[in-house]
Tab-separated table of C-alpha atoms and ligand atoms in Angstrom:
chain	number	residue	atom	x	y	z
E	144	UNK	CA	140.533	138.862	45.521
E	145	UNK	CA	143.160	138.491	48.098
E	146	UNK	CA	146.891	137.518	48.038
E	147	UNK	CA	145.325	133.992	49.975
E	148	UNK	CA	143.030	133.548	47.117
E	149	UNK	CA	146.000	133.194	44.414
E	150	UNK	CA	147.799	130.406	46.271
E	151	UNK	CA	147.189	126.677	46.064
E	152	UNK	CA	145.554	127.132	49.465
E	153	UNK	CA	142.579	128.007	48.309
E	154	UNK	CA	142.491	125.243	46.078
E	155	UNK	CA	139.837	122.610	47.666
E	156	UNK	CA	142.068	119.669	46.503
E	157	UNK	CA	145.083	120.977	47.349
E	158	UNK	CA	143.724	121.355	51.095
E	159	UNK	CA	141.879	117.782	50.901
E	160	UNK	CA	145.005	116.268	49.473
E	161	UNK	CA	147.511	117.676	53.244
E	162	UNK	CA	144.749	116.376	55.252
E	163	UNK	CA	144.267	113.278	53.854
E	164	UNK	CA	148.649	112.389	53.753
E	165	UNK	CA	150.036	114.847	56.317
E	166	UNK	CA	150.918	112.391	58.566
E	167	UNK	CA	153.254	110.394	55.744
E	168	UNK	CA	155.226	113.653	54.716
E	169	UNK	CA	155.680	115.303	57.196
E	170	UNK	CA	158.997	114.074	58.976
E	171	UNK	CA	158.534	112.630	62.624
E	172	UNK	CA	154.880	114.326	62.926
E	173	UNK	CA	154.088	112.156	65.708
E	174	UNK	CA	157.356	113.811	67.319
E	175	UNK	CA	156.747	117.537	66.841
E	176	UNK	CA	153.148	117.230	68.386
E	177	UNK	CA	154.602	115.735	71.627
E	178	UNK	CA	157.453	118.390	71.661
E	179	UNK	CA	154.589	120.833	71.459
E	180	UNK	CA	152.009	119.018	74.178
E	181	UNK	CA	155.309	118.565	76.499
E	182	UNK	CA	155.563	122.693	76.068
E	183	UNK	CA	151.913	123.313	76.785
E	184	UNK	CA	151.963	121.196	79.730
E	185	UNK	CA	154.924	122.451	81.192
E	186	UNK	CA	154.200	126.289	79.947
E	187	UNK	CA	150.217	127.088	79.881
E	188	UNK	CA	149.426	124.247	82.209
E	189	UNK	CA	146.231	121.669	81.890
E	190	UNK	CA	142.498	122.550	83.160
E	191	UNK	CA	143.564	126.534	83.709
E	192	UNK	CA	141.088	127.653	80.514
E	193	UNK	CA	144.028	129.466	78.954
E	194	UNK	CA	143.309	131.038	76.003
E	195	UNK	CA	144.778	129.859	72.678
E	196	UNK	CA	145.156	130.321	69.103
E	197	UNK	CA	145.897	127.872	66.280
E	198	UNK	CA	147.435	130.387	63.753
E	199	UNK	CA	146.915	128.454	60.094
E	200	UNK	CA	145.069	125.817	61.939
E	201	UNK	CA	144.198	123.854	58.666
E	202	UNK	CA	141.351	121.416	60.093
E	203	UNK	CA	142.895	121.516	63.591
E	204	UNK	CA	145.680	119.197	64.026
E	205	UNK	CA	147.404	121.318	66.933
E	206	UNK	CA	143.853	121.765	68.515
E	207	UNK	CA	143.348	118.472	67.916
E	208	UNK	CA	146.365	117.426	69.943
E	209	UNK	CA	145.957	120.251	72.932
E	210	UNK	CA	141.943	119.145	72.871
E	211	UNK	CA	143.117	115.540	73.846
E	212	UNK	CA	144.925	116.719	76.761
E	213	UNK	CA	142.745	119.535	78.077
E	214	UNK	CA	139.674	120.432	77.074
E	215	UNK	CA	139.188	123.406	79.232
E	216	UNK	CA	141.389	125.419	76.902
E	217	UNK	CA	139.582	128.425	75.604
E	218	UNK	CA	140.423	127.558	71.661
E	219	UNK	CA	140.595	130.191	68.520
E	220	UNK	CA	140.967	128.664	65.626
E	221	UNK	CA	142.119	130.557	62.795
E	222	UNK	CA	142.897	129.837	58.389
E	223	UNK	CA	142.861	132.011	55.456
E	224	UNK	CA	140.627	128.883	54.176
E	225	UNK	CA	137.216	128.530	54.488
E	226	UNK	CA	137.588	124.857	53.143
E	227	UNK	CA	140.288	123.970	56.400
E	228	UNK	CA	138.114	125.649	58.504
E	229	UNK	CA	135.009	124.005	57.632
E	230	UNK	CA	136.897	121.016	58.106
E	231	UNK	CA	137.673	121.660	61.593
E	232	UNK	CA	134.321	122.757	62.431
E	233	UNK	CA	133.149	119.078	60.998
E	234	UNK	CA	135.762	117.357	63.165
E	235	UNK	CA	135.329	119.529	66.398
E	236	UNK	CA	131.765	118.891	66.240
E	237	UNK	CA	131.540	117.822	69.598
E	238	UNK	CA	133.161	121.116	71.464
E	239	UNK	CA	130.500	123.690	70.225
E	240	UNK	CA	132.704	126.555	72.062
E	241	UNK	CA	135.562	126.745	69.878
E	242	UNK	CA	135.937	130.053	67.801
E	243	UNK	CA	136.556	129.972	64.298
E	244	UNK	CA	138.230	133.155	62.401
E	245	UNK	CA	138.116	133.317	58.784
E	246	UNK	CA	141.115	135.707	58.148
E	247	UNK	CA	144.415	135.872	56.227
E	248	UNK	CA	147.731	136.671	58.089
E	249	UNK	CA	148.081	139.468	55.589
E	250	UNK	CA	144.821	140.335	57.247
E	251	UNK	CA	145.866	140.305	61.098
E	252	UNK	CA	149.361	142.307	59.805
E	253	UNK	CA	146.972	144.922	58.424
E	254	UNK	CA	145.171	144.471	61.799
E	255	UNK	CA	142.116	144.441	59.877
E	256	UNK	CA	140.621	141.819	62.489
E	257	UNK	CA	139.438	142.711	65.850
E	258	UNK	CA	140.967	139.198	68.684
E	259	UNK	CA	140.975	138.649	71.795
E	260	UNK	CA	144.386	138.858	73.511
E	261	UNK	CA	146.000	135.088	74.145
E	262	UNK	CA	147.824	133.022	76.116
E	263	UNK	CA	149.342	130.746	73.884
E	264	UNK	CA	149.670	131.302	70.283
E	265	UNK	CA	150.791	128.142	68.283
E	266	UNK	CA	151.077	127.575	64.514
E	267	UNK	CA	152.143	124.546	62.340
E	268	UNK	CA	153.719	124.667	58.620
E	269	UNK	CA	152.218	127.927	57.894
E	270	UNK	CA	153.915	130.862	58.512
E	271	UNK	CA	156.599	129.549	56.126
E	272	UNK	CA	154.165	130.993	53.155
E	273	UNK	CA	155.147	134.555	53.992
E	274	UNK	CA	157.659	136.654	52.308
E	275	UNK	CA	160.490	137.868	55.537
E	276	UNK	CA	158.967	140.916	55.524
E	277	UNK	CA	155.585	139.495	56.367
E	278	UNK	CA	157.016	137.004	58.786
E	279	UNK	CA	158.202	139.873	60.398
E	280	UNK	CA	155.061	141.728	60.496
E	281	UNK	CA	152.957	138.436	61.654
E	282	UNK	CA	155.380	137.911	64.791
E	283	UNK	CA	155.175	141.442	65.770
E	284	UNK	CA	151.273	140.918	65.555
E	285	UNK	CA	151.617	137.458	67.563
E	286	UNK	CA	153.508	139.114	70.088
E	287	UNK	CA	150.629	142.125	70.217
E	288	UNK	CA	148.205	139.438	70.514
E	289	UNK	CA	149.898	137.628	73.384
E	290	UNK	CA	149.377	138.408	77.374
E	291	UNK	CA	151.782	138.999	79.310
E	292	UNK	CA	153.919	135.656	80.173
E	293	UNK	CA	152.415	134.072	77.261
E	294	UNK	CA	154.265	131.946	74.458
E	295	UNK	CA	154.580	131.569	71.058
E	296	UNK	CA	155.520	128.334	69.515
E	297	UNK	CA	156.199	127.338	65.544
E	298	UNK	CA	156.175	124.105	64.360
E	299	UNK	CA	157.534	125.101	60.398
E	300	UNK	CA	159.975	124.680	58.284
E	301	UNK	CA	163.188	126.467	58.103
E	302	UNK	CA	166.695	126.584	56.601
E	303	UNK	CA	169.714	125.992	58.010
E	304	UNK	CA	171.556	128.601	59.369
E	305	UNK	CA	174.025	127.354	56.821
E	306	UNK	CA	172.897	127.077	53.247
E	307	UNK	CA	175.824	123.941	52.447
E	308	UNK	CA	173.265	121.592	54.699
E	309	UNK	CA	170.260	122.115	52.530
E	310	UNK	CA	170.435	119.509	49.460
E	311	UNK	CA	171.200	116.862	52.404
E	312	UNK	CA	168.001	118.065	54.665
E	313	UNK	CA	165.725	117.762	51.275
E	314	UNK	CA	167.564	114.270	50.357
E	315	UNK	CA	167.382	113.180	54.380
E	316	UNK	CA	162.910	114.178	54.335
E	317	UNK	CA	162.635	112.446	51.414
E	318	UNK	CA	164.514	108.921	52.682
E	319	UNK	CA	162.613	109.178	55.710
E	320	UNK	CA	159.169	109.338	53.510
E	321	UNK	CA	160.753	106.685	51.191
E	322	UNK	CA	161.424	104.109	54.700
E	323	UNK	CA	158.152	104.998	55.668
E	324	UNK	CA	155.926	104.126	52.933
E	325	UNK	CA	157.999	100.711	52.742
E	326	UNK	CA	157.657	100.148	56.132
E	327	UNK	CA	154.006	100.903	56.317
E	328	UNK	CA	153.715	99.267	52.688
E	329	UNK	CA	151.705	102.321	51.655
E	330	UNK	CA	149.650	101.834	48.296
E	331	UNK	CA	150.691	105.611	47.172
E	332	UNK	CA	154.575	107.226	47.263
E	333	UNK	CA	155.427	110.292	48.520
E	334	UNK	CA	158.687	110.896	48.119
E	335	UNK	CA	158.214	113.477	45.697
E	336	UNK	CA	157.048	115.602	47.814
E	337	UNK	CA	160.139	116.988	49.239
E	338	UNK	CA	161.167	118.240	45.424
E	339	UNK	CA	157.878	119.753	45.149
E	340	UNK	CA	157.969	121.215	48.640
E	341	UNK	CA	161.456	122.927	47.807
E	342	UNK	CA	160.541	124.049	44.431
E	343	UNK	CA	156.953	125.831	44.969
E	344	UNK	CA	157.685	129.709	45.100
E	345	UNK	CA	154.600	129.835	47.830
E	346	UNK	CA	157.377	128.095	50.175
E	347	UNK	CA	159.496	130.846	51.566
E	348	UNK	CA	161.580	129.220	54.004
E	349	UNK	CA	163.929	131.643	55.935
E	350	UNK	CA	167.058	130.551	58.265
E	351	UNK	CA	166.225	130.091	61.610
E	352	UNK	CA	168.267	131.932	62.968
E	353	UNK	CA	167.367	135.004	61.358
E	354	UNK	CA	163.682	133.976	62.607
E	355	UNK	CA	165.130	133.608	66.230
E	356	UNK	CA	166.551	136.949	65.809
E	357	UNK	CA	164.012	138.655	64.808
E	358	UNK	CA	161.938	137.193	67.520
E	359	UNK	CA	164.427	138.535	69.676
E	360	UNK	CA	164.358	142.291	68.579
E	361	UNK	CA	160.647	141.958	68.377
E	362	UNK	CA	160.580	142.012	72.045
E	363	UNK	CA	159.709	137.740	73.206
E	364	UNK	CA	162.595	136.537	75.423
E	365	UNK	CA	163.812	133.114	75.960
E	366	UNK	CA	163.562	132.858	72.651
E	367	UNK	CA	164.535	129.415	71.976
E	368	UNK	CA	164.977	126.364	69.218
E	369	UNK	CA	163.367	123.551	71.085
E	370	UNK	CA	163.917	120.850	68.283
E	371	UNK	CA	165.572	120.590	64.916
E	372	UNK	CA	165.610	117.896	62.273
E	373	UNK	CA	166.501	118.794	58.954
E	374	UNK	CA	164.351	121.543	57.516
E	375	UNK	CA	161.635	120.398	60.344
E	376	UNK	CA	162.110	122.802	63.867
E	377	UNK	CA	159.988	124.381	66.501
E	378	UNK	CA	161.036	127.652	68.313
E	379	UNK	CA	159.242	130.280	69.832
E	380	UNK	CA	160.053	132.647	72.756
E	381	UNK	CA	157.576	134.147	75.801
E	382	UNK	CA	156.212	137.361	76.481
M	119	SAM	C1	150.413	123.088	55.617
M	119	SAM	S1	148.844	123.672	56.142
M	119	SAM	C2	149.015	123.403	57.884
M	119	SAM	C3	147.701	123.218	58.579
M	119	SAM	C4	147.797	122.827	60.046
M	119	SAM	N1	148.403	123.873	60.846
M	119	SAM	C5	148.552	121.537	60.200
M	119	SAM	O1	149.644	121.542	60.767
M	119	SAM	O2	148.038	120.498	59.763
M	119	SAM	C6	149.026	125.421	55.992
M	119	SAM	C7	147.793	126.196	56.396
M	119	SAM	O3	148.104	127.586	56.405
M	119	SAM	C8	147.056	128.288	55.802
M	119	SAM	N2	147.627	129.502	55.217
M	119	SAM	C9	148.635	129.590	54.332
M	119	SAM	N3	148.890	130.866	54.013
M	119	SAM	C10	148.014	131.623	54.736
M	119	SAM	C11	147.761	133.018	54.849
M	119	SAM	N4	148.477	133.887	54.157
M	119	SAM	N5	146.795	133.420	55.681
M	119	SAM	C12	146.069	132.521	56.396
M	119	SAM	N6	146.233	131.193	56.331
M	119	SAM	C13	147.207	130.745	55.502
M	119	SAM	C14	146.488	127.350	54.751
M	119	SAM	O4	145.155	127.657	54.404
M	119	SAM	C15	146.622	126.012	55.432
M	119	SAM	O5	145.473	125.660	56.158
């Protein structure tokens, strides 16, 4: 039994029920994908067959969104789940090269997996899960893992840098989910989900800028917060 095996991860519904609703939780999805399509386009370039990894890829949705764009990229996909990854394989069907790993990050910090070196390493609403110690260890991994001139990019969620902002981020997610739901007239509400989100102990959100700094003695440079709303951001930095 590992650490992954006691969270709600591992739980079959738990993973069917973020697939299915992602898209009306998460705030401005649509937006953080095309922050992160902009950055591979402008930073790993289309049709090169760059290698990549989708670190807690769930069932894909940053492959997803890099597949629609270039589907020469040499694509690693790799979850703690076997449920999320099955998933993916059932909605990749049609590129029969992508690489699936089966491996916890607690796993790649131990280095107890054997992967290729990358080009681009990108992750989405994952690494949040770890404790700052492990964070720690996972970007000093990521940054072992990455070529030279590659990039790392997050898409998670963080706190502020100053702790007075965070009841209004929580209350600002959850009126965007509330507008949304009217708007779209959904048949289900969501806007508990922010309360949940900020209450379950397996969310360890850190400040980014403690993140950014620790990217920064890690060894990436330009290490950078490309986009910040509320508790949502990306950042990243290049080796
Ligand atoms: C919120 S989902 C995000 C999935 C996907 N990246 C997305 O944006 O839709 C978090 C993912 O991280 C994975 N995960 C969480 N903790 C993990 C760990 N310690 N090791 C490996 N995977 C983990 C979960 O299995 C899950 O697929």
């Amino acid at each position: 039994m590992t650490e992954f095996d006691e969270t709600l991860w591992s739980e079959r519904e738990y993973a069917q029920e973020y697939r299915d609703h992602a898209d009306h939780y998460i705030q401005e999805r649509d937006m953080l994908f095309k922050v992160l399509v902009s950055f591979y386009r402008q930073f790993i370039g289309i049709g090169q067959a760059k290698r990549m990894l989708d670190l807690g890829c769930g069932d894909g949705a940053i492959a997803n969104q890099i597949l629609r764009v270039d589907d020469s990229v040499n694509l690693t996909l790799m979850d703690g789940s076997k449920d999320m990854l099955d998933a993916a394989r059932l909605r990749f069907w049609q590129f029969p090269k992508l690489q699936y790993v089966l491996a916890t990050f607690e796993a790649l910090i131990g280095r107890e997996n054997s992967l290729p070196t990358f080009d681009f390493i990108a992750s989405a609403f994952a690494i949040h899960h770890l404790s700052w110690s492990s964070k720690i260890g996972l970007f000093e991994q990521i940054y072992a893992y990455l070529n030279e001139g590659g990039a790392f990019l997050n898409i998670d969620t963080v706190f502020p840098n100053n702790p007075s902002y965070t009841d209004w981020y929580y209350e600002f997610w959850r009126e965007w989910i509330i507008d949304r739901q009217t708007r779209l007239e959904l048949k289900e509400a969501f806007d508990h989900v922010p309360n949940r989100a900020r209450t379950n102990p397996e969310n360890k959100l850190d400040p980014l800028q403690n993140q950014l700094d620790a990217l920064t003695r890690i060894g990436f440079k330009d290490v950078e917060c490309h986009y910040k709303l509320g508790i949502f951001a990306i950042f990243g930095g290049r080796k």
